[in-house]
mmCIF file of C-alpha atoms in Angstrom:
data_model
loop_
_atom_site.group_PDB
_atom_site.id
_atom_site.type_symbol
_atom_site.label_atom_id
_atom_site.label_comp_id
_atom_site.label_asym_id
_atom_site.label_seq_id
_atom_site.Cartn_x
_atom_site.Cartn_y
_atom_site.Cartn_z
ATOM 1 C CA ASP A 823 -15.825 19.831 -3.016
ATOM 2 C CA LEU A 824 -19.323 20.605 -1.006
ATOM 3 C CA ARG A 825 -18.953 19.487 2.396
ATOM 4 C CA GLY A 826 -18.720 16.123 3.157
ATOM 5 C CA HIS A 827 -18.156 14.996 -0.418
ATOM 6 C CA GLY A 828 -15.447 14.062 -2.586
ATOM 7 C CA ARG A 829 -12.330 14.986 -1.410
ATOM 8 C CA SER A 830 -14.255 17.108 1.144
ATOM 9 C CA ASN A 831 -13.848 16.682 5.380
ATOM 10 C CA ASP A 832 -17.103 16.644 7.048
ATOM 11 C CA GLY A 833 -16.711 19.523 9.005
ATOM 12 C CA ASP A 834 -17.567 19.806 12.657
ATOM 13 C CA LYS A 835 -20.626 21.485 11.403
ATOM 14 C CA PRO A 836 -24.316 19.814 10.852
ATOM 15 C CA ILE A 837 -25.204 19.330 7.061
ATOM 16 C CA THR A 838 -27.569 21.550 5.505
ATOM 17 C CA ILE A 839 -29.019 23.663 2.788
ATOM 18 C CA ALA A 840 -27.755 26.614 4.653
ATOM 19 C CA GLN A 841 -24.402 25.615 5.436
ATOM 20 C CA PHE A 842 -23.854 24.486 1.652
ATOM 21 C CA ALA A 843 -24.986 27.298 0.791
ATOM 22 C CA ALA A 844 -22.896 29.163 3.845
ATOM 23 C CA ASP A 845 -19.579 27.562 2.795
ATOM 24 C CA ILE A 846 -19.967 28.531 -1.067
ATOM 25 C CA ILE A 847 -19.994 32.405 0.527
ATOM 26 C CA ALA A 848 -17.146 31.590 2.666
ATOM 27 C CA LEU A 849 -14.734 30.028 -0.143
ATOM 28 C CA MET A 850 -16.112 33.117 -2.356
ATOM 29 C CA ASP A 851 -14.960 35.550 -0.047
ATOM 30 C CA LYS A 852 -11.087 33.263 1.000
ATOM 31 C CA LEU A 853 -10.891 33.666 -3.362
ATOM 32 C CA ASP A 854 -11.928 37.694 -3.123
ATOM 33 C CA ILE A 855 -14.808 37.240 -5.214
ATOM 34 C CA ALA A 856 -16.887 39.722 -5.366
ATOM 35 C CA GLN A 857 -20.011 38.081 -7.424
ATOM 36 C CA ALA A 858 -20.171 35.303 -9.177
ATOM 37 C CA HIS A 859 -22.572 33.310 -11.912
ATOM 38 C CA ILE A 860 -23.453 30.435 -10.375
ATOM 39 C CA ILE A 861 -24.483 26.502 -11.411
ATOM 40 C CA GLY A 862 -26.520 24.205 -10.358
ATOM 41 C CA LEU A 863 -27.853 20.513 -11.029
ATOM 42 C CA SER A 864 -29.953 18.634 -8.515
ATOM 43 C CA MET A 865 -29.018 19.044 -4.769
ATOM 44 C CA GLY A 866 -26.331 21.452 -6.964
ATOM 45 C CA GLY A 867 -29.838 23.937 -7.798
ATOM 46 C CA ILE A 868 -31.530 23.294 -4.719
ATOM 47 C CA ILE A 869 -28.414 25.041 -3.076
ATOM 48 C CA ALA A 870 -28.074 27.910 -6.334
ATOM 49 C CA GLN A 871 -31.839 28.354 -5.404
ATOM 50 C CA GLU A 872 -30.085 29.027 -1.378
ATOM 51 C CA LEU A 873 -28.102 31.605 -2.331
ATOM 52 C CA ALA A 874 -29.923 33.397 -4.501
ATOM 53 C CA ILE A 875 -32.336 33.750 -1.626
ATOM 54 C CA ASN A 876 -29.780 34.538 0.842
ATOM 55 C CA TYR A 877 -27.252 36.223 -1.010
ATOM 56 C CA GLN A 878 -28.604 37.859 -3.694
ATOM 57 C CA GLU A 879 -26.363 40.158 -4.139
ATOM 58 C CA ARG A 880 -23.021 37.559 -4.574
ATOM 59 C CA LEU A 881 -24.455 36.583 -7.389
ATOM 60 C CA LEU A 882 -24.369 37.458 -10.835
ATOM 61 C CA THR A 883 -26.625 34.538 -12.272
ATOM 62 C CA LEU A 884 -28.089 31.935 -11.829
ATOM 63 C CA SER A 885 -28.461 27.878 -13.497
ATOM 64 C CA LEU A 886 -30.820 26.041 -12.439
ATOM 65 C CA CYS A 887 -30.243 22.563 -14.341
ATOM 66 C CA ASN A 888 -32.533 19.892 -13.373
ATOM 67 C CA THR A 889 -33.483 20.215 -9.556
ATOM 68 C CA ALA A 890 -36.950 21.480 -7.453
ATOM 69 C CA SER A 891 -37.222 24.555 -5.297
ATOM 70 C CA PHE A 892 -39.690 21.898 -2.998
ATOM 71 C CA ALA A 893 -39.843 18.681 -2.308
ATOM 72 C CA THR A 894 -43.388 17.166 -3.453
ATOM 73 C CA GLU A 895 -45.588 14.987 -0.480
ATOM 74 C CA GLU A 896 -44.799 11.415 -2.810
ATOM 75 C CA ALA A 897 -41.163 12.795 -2.161
ATOM 76 C CA LYS A 898 -41.886 12.997 1.842
ATOM 77 C CA ASP A 899 -43.650 10.311 1.476
ATOM 78 C CA LYS A 900 -40.345 8.289 0.686
ATOM 79 C CA LEU A 901 -38.138 9.219 3.042
ATOM 80 C CA ALA A 902 -38.215 6.932 5.648
ATOM 81 C CA GLY A 903 -37.636 3.996 2.933
ATOM 82 C CA ARG A 904 -34.822 6.134 1.200
ATOM 83 C CA ILE A 905 -32.786 6.549 4.821
ATOM 84 C CA ASP A 906 -33.366 2.712 5.907
ATOM 85 C CA MET A 907 -31.934 1.779 2.142
ATOM 86 C CA ILE A 908 -29.357 4.067 2.806
ATOM 87 C CA ASN A 909 -28.046 2.393 6.470
ATOM 88 C CA ALA A 910 -28.550 -1.141 4.230
ATOM 89 C CA VAL A 911 -27.006 -1.242 1.682
ATOM 90 C CA THR A 912 -23.399 -0.122 0.684
ATOM 91 C CA MET A 913 -22.417 2.436 -1.191
ATOM 92 C CA ASP A 914 -22.061 0.754 -4.871
ATOM 93 C CA GLU A 915 -24.239 -1.028 -4.428
ATOM 94 C CA MET A 916 -26.636 3.280 -3.691
ATOM 95 C CA ALA A 917 -24.551 4.807 -6.037
ATOM 96 C CA ASN A 918 -26.375 1.707 -8.825
ATOM 97 C CA PHE A 919 -29.569 2.236 -7.436
ATOM 98 C CA ILE A 920 -29.646 6.250 -7.734
ATOM 99 C CA VAL A 921 -28.237 6.536 -10.733
ATOM 100 C CA THR A 922 -30.093 3.840 -12.652
ATOM 101 C CA ALA A 923 -32.680 5.771 -10.677
ATOM 102 C CA CYS A 924 -31.028 9.338 -12.982
ATOM 103 C CA LEU A 925 -30.555 7.876 -16.290
ATOM 104 C CA PRO A 926 -33.574 7.507 -18.827
ATOM 105 C CA GLU A 927 -34.921 3.830 -19.741
ATOM 106 C CA GLN A 928 -32.279 3.653 -22.712
ATOM 107 C CA TYR A 929 -29.261 5.294 -21.584
ATOM 108 C CA ASP A 930 -24.659 4.945 -22.899
ATOM 109 C CA GLN A 931 -23.378 2.326 -20.278
ATOM 110 C CA LYS A 932 -20.400 4.637 -20.521
ATOM 111 C CA ILE A 933 -22.233 7.511 -19.088
ATOM 112 C CA TYR A 934 -23.389 4.915 -16.362
ATOM 113 C CA GLU A 935 -20.037 4.289 -15.595
ATOM 114 C CA GLN A 936 -18.951 7.180 -15.101
ATOM 115 C CA ALA A 937 -21.895 8.543 -13.571
ATOM 116 C CA PHE A 938 -21.028 5.899 -10.306
ATOM 117 C CA ALA A 939 -17.971 6.308 -9.990
ATOM 118 C CA ILE A 940 -18.554 10.269 -9.292
ATOM 119 C CA PHE A 941 -21.233 9.013 -6.686
ATOM 120 C CA ARG A 942 -19.842 5.689 -5.494
ATOM 121 C CA GLN A 943 -17.210 8.081 -2.930
ATOM 122 C CA ASN A 944 -19.759 9.552 -0.856
ATOM 123 C CA ARG A 945 -20.334 8.119 2.086
ATOM 124 C CA ARG A 946 -22.966 6.926 4.337
ATOM 125 C CA VAL A 947 -23.501 9.367 7.303
ATOM 126 C CA PRO A 948 -22.965 12.446 5.177
ATOM 127 C CA TYR A 949 -24.600 11.614 2.396
ATOM 128 C CA LEU A 950 -27.973 10.340 4.988
ATOM 129 C CA ALA A 951 -27.499 14.032 6.114
ATOM 130 C CA ALA A 952 -27.352 15.374 2.621
ATOM 131 C CA THR A 953 -30.930 13.388 1.614
ATOM 132 C CA ILE A 954 -32.951 14.801 4.609
ATOM 133 C CA ALA A 955 -31.926 17.924 3.767
ATOM 134 C CA THR A 956 -32.812 17.598 0.110
ATOM 135 C CA PHE A 957 -36.179 16.214 1.413
ATOM 136 C CA SER A 958 -36.573 19.384 3.361
ATOM 137 C CA ILE A 959 -36.735 22.123 1.768
ATOM 138 C CA ASP A 960 -39.045 24.614 0.505
ATOM 139 C CA TYR A 961 -38.904 28.013 -1.862
ATOM 140 C CA ARG A 962 -42.059 28.377 -2.865
ATOM 141 C CA GLU A 963 -43.791 31.410 -1.407
ATOM 142 C CA GLU A 964 -38.866 32.478 -1.570
ATOM 143 C CA LEU A 965 -38.542 32.679 -5.474
ATOM 144 C CA ALA A 966 -40.780 36.053 -6.015
ATOM 145 C CA LYS A 967 -37.568 37.824 -4.061
ATOM 146 C CA ILE A 968 -34.909 36.575 -6.803
ATOM 147 C CA THR A 969 -34.249 39.102 -9.969
ATOM 148 C CA ILE A 970 -31.356 38.292 -11.140
ATOM 149 C CA PRO A 971 -31.214 37.096 -14.586
ATOM 150 C CA VAL A 972 -32.042 33.203 -14.012
ATOM 151 C CA LEU A 973 -31.743 30.386 -16.306
ATOM 152 C CA VAL A 974 -34.161 26.584 -16.047
ATOM 153 C CA PHE A 975 -33.438 23.787 -17.727
ATOM 154 C CA THR A 976 -33.799 19.830 -17.457
ATOM 155 C CA GLY A 977 -34.668 16.884 -19.712
ATOM 156 C CA GLU A 978 -37.193 15.567 -20.938
ATOM 157 C CA PHE A 979 -37.130 11.806 -19.248
ATOM 158 C CA ASP A 980 -36.250 13.612 -16.171
ATOM 159 C CA LYS A 981 -37.930 10.752 -13.128
ATOM 160 C CA ALA A 982 -35.617 12.664 -10.204
ATOM 161 C CA THR A 983 -37.314 16.444 -10.548
ATOM 162 C CA PRO A 984 -39.444 16.415 -13.439
ATOM 163 C CA VAL A 985 -40.438 19.062 -16.033
ATOM 164 C CA GLU A 986 -43.561 20.090 -13.327
ATOM 165 C CA ALA A 987 -40.524 21.283 -11.091
ATOM 166 C CA SER A 988 -38.789 23.445 -13.535
ATOM 167 C CA GLN A 989 -41.992 24.874 -15.551
ATOM 168 C CA PHE A 990 -42.815 25.599 -10.886
ATOM 169 C CA ILE A 991 -39.824 27.973 -10.808
ATOM 170 C CA HIS A 992 -39.962 29.232 -14.560
ATOM 171 C CA GLN A 993 -43.176 30.197 -13.788
ATOM 172 C CA ALA A 994 -41.839 31.654 -10.057
ATOM 173 C CA ILE A 995 -38.754 33.749 -10.981
ATOM 174 C CA ALA A 996 -40.296 36.743 -13.591
ATOM 175 C CA GLN A 997 -36.381 37.087 -14.560
ATOM 176 C CA SER A 998 -36.331 33.260 -15.816
ATOM 177 C CA GLU A 999 -36.574 31.333 -19.206
ATOM 178 C CA LEU A 1000 -36.786 27.505 -19.249
ATOM 179 C CA HIS A 1001 -35.607 25.677 -21.417
ATOM 180 C CA ILE A 1002 -36.030 21.568 -22.008
ATOM 181 C CA ILE A 1003 -33.077 18.767 -23.175
ATOM 182 C CA GLU A 1004 -34.469 16.459 -25.369
ATOM 183 C CA GLY A 1005 -34.027 12.794 -24.899
ATOM 184 C CA VAL A 1006 -32.038 13.799 -21.203
ATOM 185 C CA GLY A 1007 -33.254 12.099 -18.287
ATOM 186 C CA HIS A 1008 -31.604 13.686 -14.517
ATOM 187 C CA LEU A 1009 -28.055 14.264 -15.121
ATOM 188 C CA SER A 1010 -28.886 16.266 -18.820
ATOM 189 C CA LYS A 1011 -24.392 17.762 -17.842
ATOM 190 C CA LEU A 1012 -23.318 13.763 -18.564
ATOM 191 C CA GLU A 1013 -25.836 12.780 -21.558
ATOM 192 C CA LYS A 1014 -25.773 15.518 -23.758
ATOM 193 C CA PRO A 1015 -22.772 17.374 -22.540
ATOM 194 C CA ALA A 1016 -22.318 19.991 -25.815
ATOM 195 C CA GLU A 1017 -26.048 21.207 -25.117
ATOM 196 C CA PHE A 1018 -25.534 21.028 -21.731
ATOM 197 C CA ASN A 1019 -22.722 23.835 -21.463
ATOM 198 C CA GLN A 1020 -24.256 25.873 -24.488
ATOM 199 C CA LEU A 1021 -27.432 27.151 -22.845
ATOM 200 C CA ILE A 1022 -25.329 27.905 -19.886
ATOM 201 C CA GLU A 1023 -22.232 29.694 -22.064
ATOM 202 C CA GLN A 1024 -25.578 31.559 -24.254
ATOM 203 C CA PHE A 1025 -27.185 32.493 -21.001
ATOM 204 C CA ILE A 1026 -24.255 33.890 -18.746
ATOM 205 C CA ILE A 1027 -22.962 35.922 -21.915
ATOM 206 C CA LYS A 1028 -26.254 37.495 -22.798
ATOM 207 C CA HIS A 1029 -26.120 38.557 -19.428
ATOM 208 C CA ARG A 1030 -22.655 39.747 -18.871
#
């Protein structure tokens, strides 16, 4: 798990996107993995972009799922309110808010329960730091540096990172392809896991 998430501890360094990326490189070094196919969804996709921009020689391919390359002004305007909310509510209440916002209007209750069980494991302080880091990114001027094969895809009804965010990434990276998964929101890996996996598998096979 990422630093500050799940079964990983918080560590003794500030939680930033750059630190998340450095942690992944440190793990690859520890496991003697010279290069890897990197896949990231949502904040994971942001970390994956950080990896591709700063450690591109360590990547074979890049799959960016339901993510964005910069925080819109509208998103930045909501940050203060989100910080207040994280500090005011329980993490179960926060999990309900986030998961509901990530799913489309019509969703399977089992998917909600699965996502809720994952999200409620977040701890308040590192989650707050990760939220601030996520709202602070801007890779618009650096995406063109990415020259490895890139798969970009998102959900048709993704409200957290709308289709336009993926279209922007696709247009900015020459070696990229774009796919839209119909009928899903932000959690495409849970909503349509077979299609999610097939897209990535076919992409990696094509470029391995």
